[in-house]
């Protein structure tokens, strides 16, 4: 049932250059939704943190197997986030994961990296090189290779005899 | 030798919860929202919402804004 409302009827004259009766509205910034953060005052914050951040040897074996499945891997080095040196050990590695391989399946690799980052919880510094390039750089004392091998790291696959 | 992730998954009762905690602690003190979190850990948003709600209820996660 329509109520008899008093309505103001206004006729708006369209502007000269306006052909359509549609106003353009400025796009609002996308709303990111509620933001959450860890509460450092939580009763067991430190204990939980230690528990969650501990990386175990079993994880390493699984990682090694998953990397081997990507192709003919000659060398796989883990550093940074994959090393379990305790809470107080902080350093900035040139790579968290470095792989030397020829003919790696790019699709498998990118899906592997994405899933790894999802498990680990943050972006992984990743490097990939073909065998020839790596050997060239290694023999030339290339800075990246040198820093990687001189810093804390672990060779989880080593078919180059390093 | 038990796979550590599986151990934590079983202890906490939810692999998504463990992923959220890993993500939160590794990126601490950065804050996050549900949709980007669910994208990053590759888990469905409904599950992520539920788990974050549980963690918020317990007091481990608080609302920033």
mmCIF file of C-alpha atoms in Angstrom, chain A residues 4 30-31 50 68 90 109 114-115 119 134 140 156 158:
data_model
loop_
_atom_site.group_PDB
_atom_site.id
_atom_site.type_symbol
_atom_site.label_atom_id
_atom_site.label_comp_id
_atom_site.label_asym_id
_atom_site.label_seq_id
_atom_site.Cartn_x
_atom_site.Cartn_y
_atom_site.Cartn_z
ATOM 1 C CA UNK A 4 0.614 9.382 0.166
ATOM 2 C CA UNK A 30 39.198 -1.340 -0.430
ATOM 3 C CA UNK A 31 38.303 -2.147 3.139
ATOM 4 C CA UNK A 50 59.352 -21.240 21.414
ATOM 5 C CA UNK A 68 64.280 -34.231 -4.774
ATOM 6 C CA UNK A 90 69.304 -13.851 14.194
ATOM 7 C CA UNK A 109 58.544 -25.643 -8.225
ATOM 8 C CA UNK A 114 53.902 -21.513 -2.333
ATOM 9 C CA UNK A 115 53.032 -24.460 -0.138
ATOM 10 C CA UNK A 119 53.713 -23.879 6.093
ATOM 11 C CA UNK A 134 76.729 -22.416 -10.335
ATOM 12 C CA UNK A 140 85.030 -17.360 -9.812
ATOM 13 C CA UNK A 156 70.625 -31.222 2.396
ATOM 14 C CA UNK A 158 74.989 -32.463 -2.318
#
